[in-house]
PDB file of C-alpha atoms and ligand atoms in Angstrom:
ATOM      1  CA  MET A   1       6.662  18.179  -7.495  1.00 97.00           C
ATOM      2  CA  LYS A   2       6.506  14.922  -5.530  1.00 98.00           C
ATOM      3  CA  LEU A   3       5.283  11.465  -6.354  1.00 98.00           C
ATOM      4  CA  ILE A   4       3.491   9.679  -3.536  1.00 98.00           C
ATOM      5  CA  VAL A   5       3.507   5.917  -3.979  1.00 98.00           C
ATOM      6  CA  ALA A   6       1.088   4.348  -1.505  1.00 98.00           C
ATOM      7  CA  VAL A   7       0.577   0.603  -1.097  1.00 98.00           C
ATOM      8  CA  VAL A   8      -2.879   0.129   0.432  1.00 98.00           C
ATOM      9  CA  GLN A   9      -5.271  -2.729   1.005  1.00 96.00           C
ATOM     10  CA  ASP A  10      -7.743  -3.522  -1.769  1.00 96.00           C
ATOM     11  CA  ASP A  11     -10.674  -3.030   0.630  1.00 95.00           C
ATOM     12  CA  ASP A  12      -9.720   0.608   1.203  1.00 97.00           C
ATOM     13  CA  ALA A  13      -8.657   1.487  -2.322  1.00 98.00           C
ATOM     14  CA  LEU A  14     -11.899   2.646  -3.919  1.00 97.00           C
ATOM     15  CA  ASP A  15     -12.997   4.822  -0.973  1.00 97.00           C
ATOM     16  CA  LEU A  16      -9.526   6.334  -0.859  1.00 98.00           C
ATOM     17  CA  ILE A  17      -9.482   7.093  -4.593  1.00 98.00           C
ATOM     18  CA  ASP A  18     -12.903   8.770  -4.276  1.00 98.00           C
ATOM     19  CA  LEU A  19     -11.755  10.935  -1.380  1.00 98.00           C
ATOM     20  CA  LEU A  20      -8.474  11.861  -3.075  1.00 98.00           C
ATOM     21  CA  THR A  21     -10.123  12.793  -6.364  1.00 98.00           C
ATOM     22  CA  ASP A  22     -12.868  14.756  -4.535  1.00 98.00           C
ATOM     23  CA  ALA A  23     -10.059  16.684  -2.822  1.00 97.00           C
ATOM     24  CA  GLY A  24      -8.536  17.526  -6.213  1.00 98.00           C
ATOM     25  CA  PHE A  25      -5.708  14.985  -6.321  1.00 98.00           C
ATOM     26  CA  ARG A  26      -4.932  13.013  -9.439  1.00 98.00           C
ATOM     27  CA  VAL A  27      -4.461   9.330  -8.869  1.00 98.00           C
ATOM     28  CA  THR A  28      -3.309   6.286 -10.820  1.00 98.00           C
ATOM     29  CA  LYS A  29      -4.282   2.895  -9.446  1.00 98.00           C
ATOM     30  CA  LEU A  30      -2.093  -0.147  -9.987  1.00 98.00           C
ATOM     31  CA  ALA A  31      -3.113  -3.701  -9.120  1.00 98.00           C
ATOM     32  CA  THR A  32      -0.133  -5.069  -7.193  1.00 98.00           C
ATOM     33  CA  THR A  33       0.829  -8.117  -5.168  1.00 97.00           C
ATOM     34  CA  GLY A  34       2.570  -8.121  -1.806  1.00 94.00           C
ATOM     35  CA  GLY A  35       5.813 -10.046  -1.789  1.00 94.00           C
ATOM     36  CA  PHE A  36       5.221 -11.611   1.635  1.00 90.00           C
ATOM     37  CA  LEU A  37       1.533 -12.560   1.545  1.00 90.00           C
ATOM     38  CA  LYS A  38       1.506 -13.105  -2.253  1.00 91.00           C
ATOM     39  CA  ALA A  39      -1.929 -11.511  -2.082  1.00 91.00           C
ATOM     40  CA  GLY A  40      -3.364  -8.625  -4.049  1.00 95.00           C
ATOM     41  CA  ASN A  41      -3.009  -5.092  -2.841  1.00 96.00           C
ATOM     42  CA  THR A  42      -3.333  -1.720  -4.515  1.00 98.00           C
ATOM     43  CA  THR A  43      -0.606   0.781  -5.248  1.00 98.00           C
ATOM     44  CA  LEU A  44      -1.606   4.374  -5.891  1.00 98.00           C
ATOM     45  CA  MET A  45       0.601   6.904  -7.662  1.00 98.00           C
ATOM     46  CA  ILE A  46      -0.300  10.451  -6.730  1.00 98.00           C
ATOM     47  CA  GLY A  47       1.594  13.336  -8.311  1.00 98.00           C
ATOM     48  CA  VAL A  48       1.356  16.421  -6.095  1.00 98.00           C
ATOM     49  CA  GLU A  49       2.882  19.813  -5.467  1.00 97.00           C
ATOM     50  CA  GLU A  50       5.193  19.717  -2.462  1.00 97.00           C
ATOM     51  CA  GLU A  51       2.862  21.791  -0.281  1.00 98.00           C
ATOM     52  CA  LYS A  52       0.029  19.311  -0.773  1.00 98.00           C
ATOM     53  CA  VAL A  53       1.941  16.193   0.306  1.00 98.00           C
ATOM     54  CA  ASP A  54       0.774  16.426   3.948  1.00 98.00           C
ATOM     55  CA  LYS A  55      -2.854  16.810   2.928  1.00 98.00           C
ATOM     56  CA  ALA A  56      -2.624  13.738   0.694  1.00 98.00           C
ATOM     57  CA  ILE A  57      -1.038  11.696   3.502  1.00 98.00           C
ATOM     58  CA  LYS A  58      -3.737  12.814   5.972  1.00 98.00           C
ATOM     59  CA  THR A  59      -6.387  11.718   3.477  1.00 98.00           C
ATOM     60  CA  ILE A  60      -4.731   8.301   3.196  1.00 98.00           C
ATOM     61  CA  GLU A  61      -4.616   8.039   7.010  1.00 97.00           C
ATOM     62  CA  GLU A  62      -8.320   8.871   7.217  1.00 97.00           C
ATOM     63  CA  ILE A  63      -9.341   5.878   5.129  1.00 97.00           C
ATOM     64  CA  CYS A  64      -6.714   3.162   5.454  1.00 97.00           C
ATOM     65  CA  LYS A  65      -7.125   0.752   8.333  1.00 91.00           C
ATOM     66  CA  THR A  66      -4.694  -1.733   9.814  1.00 94.00           C
ATOM     67  CA  ARG A  67      -6.046  -5.278   9.615  1.00 91.00           C
ATOM     68  CA  LYS A  68      -4.924  -8.658  10.824  1.00 92.00           C
ATOM     69  CA  GLN A  69      -4.579 -11.342   8.190  1.00 85.00           C
ATOM     70  CA  VAL A  70      -3.933 -15.033   8.659  1.00 85.00           C
ATOM     71  CA  VAL A  71      -1.494 -16.635   6.253  1.00 80.00           C
ATOM     72  CA  THR A  72      -0.490 -20.231   5.915  1.00 79.00           C
ATOM     73  CA  ALA A  73       3.251 -20.587   6.137  1.00 70.00           C
ATOM     74  CA  PRO A  74       5.101 -23.834   5.526  1.00 65.00           C
ATOM     75  CA  SER A  75       7.217 -24.987   8.454  1.00 64.00           C
ATOM     76  CA  PRO A  76       9.745 -27.789   8.463  1.00 58.00           C
ATOM     77  CA  MET A  77       8.393 -30.513  10.800  1.00 56.00           C
ATOM     78  CA  THR A  78      11.854 -31.426  11.864  1.00 53.00           C
ATOM     79  CA  GLY A  79      15.191 -30.112  10.787  1.00 57.00           C
ATOM     80  CA  SER A  80      16.231 -33.291   9.029  1.00 63.00           C
ATOM     81  CA  THR A  81      13.128 -34.892   7.468  1.00 68.00           C
ATOM     82  CA  GLY A  82      12.513 -32.155   4.938  1.00 71.00           C
ATOM     83  CA  ILE A  83       8.752 -32.535   5.535  1.00 75.00           C
ATOM     84  CA  TYR A  84       6.829 -29.269   5.536  1.00 73.00           C
ATOM     85  CA  VAL A  85       3.551 -28.802   7.411  1.00 77.00           C
ATOM     86  CA  PRO A  86       1.472 -25.690   6.758  1.00 80.00           C
ATOM     87  CA  TYR A  87       0.605 -23.667   9.863  1.00 81.00           C
ATOM     88  CA  PRO A  88      -1.377 -20.424  10.214  1.00 87.00           C
ATOM     89  CA  VAL A  89       0.456 -17.225  11.062  1.00 84.00           C
ATOM     90  CA  GLU A  90      -1.257 -13.957  11.897  1.00 90.00           C
ATOM     91  CA  VAL A  91       0.306 -10.814  10.452  1.00 90.00           C
ATOM     92  CA  GLU A  92      -0.787  -7.241  10.868  1.00 93.00           C
ATOM     93  CA  VAL A  93      -1.051  -5.538   7.505  1.00 91.00           C
ATOM     94  CA  GLY A  94      -0.544  -1.825   7.804  1.00 86.00           C
ATOM     95  CA  GLY A  95      -3.084   0.735   6.674  1.00 94.00           C
ATOM     96  CA  ALA A  96      -0.689   2.050   4.071  1.00 98.00           C
ATOM     97  CA  THR A  97       2.975   1.959   3.141  1.00 98.00           C
ATOM     98  CA  ILE A  98       3.853   5.347   1.732  1.00 98.00           C
ATOM     99  CA  PHE A  99       6.896   6.461  -0.239  1.00 98.00           C
ATOM    100  CA  VAL A 100       7.341  10.137  -1.122  1.00 98.00           C
ATOM    101  CA  LEU A 101       9.678  10.597  -4.081  1.00 98.00           C
ATOM    102  CA  ASP A 102      11.177  13.690  -5.642  1.00 98.00           C
ATOM    103  CA  VAL A 103      10.118  14.231  -9.240  1.00 98.00           C
ATOM    104  CA  ASP A 104      12.808  15.776 -11.444  1.00 96.00           C
ATOM    105  CA  LYS A 105      10.537  16.437 -14.374  1.00 96.00           C
ATOM    106  CA  PHE A 106       6.785  16.374 -14.879  1.00 95.00           C
ATOM    107  CA  ILE A 107       5.697  16.550 -18.498  1.00 96.00           C
ATOM    108  CA  LYS A 108       2.180  16.304 -19.911  1.00 95.00           C
ATOM    109  CA  ILE A 109       1.849  16.174 -23.659  1.00 96.00           C
TER     110      ILE A 109
HETATM  111  P1  LIG B   1       3.264  -7.971   1.810  1.00 58.92           P
HETATM  112  O1  LIG B   1       4.679  -8.035   1.366  1.00 58.92           O
HETATM  113  O2  LIG B   1       2.344  -9.059   1.340  1.00 58.92           O
HETATM  114  O3  LIG B   1       3.278  -7.938   3.422  1.00 58.92           O
HETATM  115  C1  LIG B   1       2.075  -8.011   4.179  1.00 58.92           C
HETATM  116  C2  LIG B   1       2.374  -7.914   5.662  1.00 58.92           C
HETATM  117  O4  LIG B   1       3.138  -9.051   6.070  1.00 58.92           O
HETATM  118  C3  LIG B   1       3.227  -6.704   6.033  1.00 58.92           C
HETATM  119  O5  LIG B   1       2.389  -5.576   6.240  1.00 58.92           O
HETATM  120  C4  LIG B   1       3.903  -7.168   7.307  1.00 58.92           C
HETATM  121  O6  LIG B   1       3.032  -7.051   8.431  1.00 58.92           O
HETATM  122  C5  LIG B   1       4.093  -8.655   7.046  1.00 58.92           C
HETATM  123  N1  LIG B   1       5.440  -8.931   6.510  1.00 58.92           N
HETATM  124  C6  LIG B   1       5.975  -8.528   5.351  1.00 58.92           C
HETATM  125  N2  LIG B   1       7.224  -9.011   5.176  1.00 58.92           N
HETATM  126  C7  LIG B   1       7.476  -9.750   6.266  1.00 58.92           C
HETATM  127  C8  LIG B   1       8.605 -10.528   6.695  1.00 58.92           C
HETATM  128  N3  LIG B   1       9.710 -10.615   5.945  1.00 58.92           N
HETATM  129  N4  LIG B   1       8.504 -11.139   7.905  1.00 58.92           N
HETATM  130  C9  LIG B   1       7.396 -11.054   8.665  1.00 58.92           C
HETATM  131  N5  LIG B   1       6.296 -10.347   8.312  1.00 58.92           N
HETATM  132  C10 LIG B   1       6.341  -9.703   7.136  1.00 58.92           C
HETATM  133  P2  LIG B   1       2.921  -4.137   5.818  1.00 58.92           P
HETATM  134  O7  LIG B   1       4.302  -3.916   6.326  1.00 58.92           O
HETATM  135  O8  LIG B   1       1.876  -3.159   6.236  1.00 58.92           O
HETATM  136  O9  LIG B   1       3.022  -4.146   4.220  1.00 58.92           O
HETATM  137  C11 LIG B   1       1.878  -4.190   3.383  1.00 58.92           C
HETATM  138  C12 LIG B   1       2.302  -4.274   1.932  1.00 58.92           C
HETATM  139  O10 LIG B   1       3.004  -3.072   1.593  1.00 58.92           O
HETATM  140  C13 LIG B   1       3.294  -5.399   1.637  1.00 58.92           C
HETATM  141  O11 LIG B   1       2.595  -6.611   1.377  1.00 58.92           O
HETATM  142  C14 LIG B   1       4.031  -4.879   0.407  1.00 58.92           C
HETATM  143  O12 LIG B   1       3.250  -5.066  -0.754  1.00 58.92           O
HETATM  144  C15 LIG B   1       4.068  -3.381   0.681  1.00 58.92           C
HETATM  145  N6  LIG B   1       5.333  -2.968   1.334  1.00 58.92           N
HETATM  146  C16 LIG B   1       5.561  -2.849   2.642  1.00 58.92           C
HETATM  147  N7  LIG B   1       6.809  -2.421   2.875  1.00 58.92           N
HETATM  148  C17 LIG B   1       7.388  -2.278   1.670  1.00 58.92           C
HETATM  149  C18 LIG B   1       8.684  -1.856   1.238  1.00 58.92           C
HETATM  150  N8  LIG B   1       9.662  -1.495   2.105  1.00 58.92           N
HETATM  151  N9  LIG B   1       8.939  -1.835  -0.090  1.00 58.92           N
HETATM  152  C19 LIG B   1       7.973  -2.186  -0.984  1.00 58.92           C
HETATM  153  N10 LIG B   1       6.730  -2.577  -0.644  1.00 58.92           N
HETATM  154  C20 LIG B   1       6.448  -2.626   0.670  1.00 58.92           C
END
């Protein structure tokens, strides 16, 4: 048994959950926040048999799109004044960040 933990963008989450559940996967959705952008994203926990991990990852790849996002980052105007001026920075947010974990025990009561 494996646990797939996938951080995806909110815009893709509902379509992805539909496709995963239609394909027979069981999914738990968590509302999460990215540490860098401080913006909402979605983390999905998907418990799967080892042989189904690749299929789950392919399903995630099918739906999740890379997008560019502009964030406002503070920058020191000069090294010594301590004045910060916000400036826009473009970052590319990946389609999905996926962790595949070993599950020692899976119990349903
Ligand atoms: P955030 O932490 O909000 O990061 C959003 C995007 O900002 C990242 O996209 C990356 O392009 C950029 N970014 C993140 N940290 C950066 C830094 N220190 N310097 C410059 N740019 C940076 P992704 O890499 O696709 O990550 C999307 C979201 O997936 C992240 O949102 C975070 O919630 C999660 N994530 C990514 N890698 C992770 C990891 N190793 N552990 C836990 N969560 C992770």
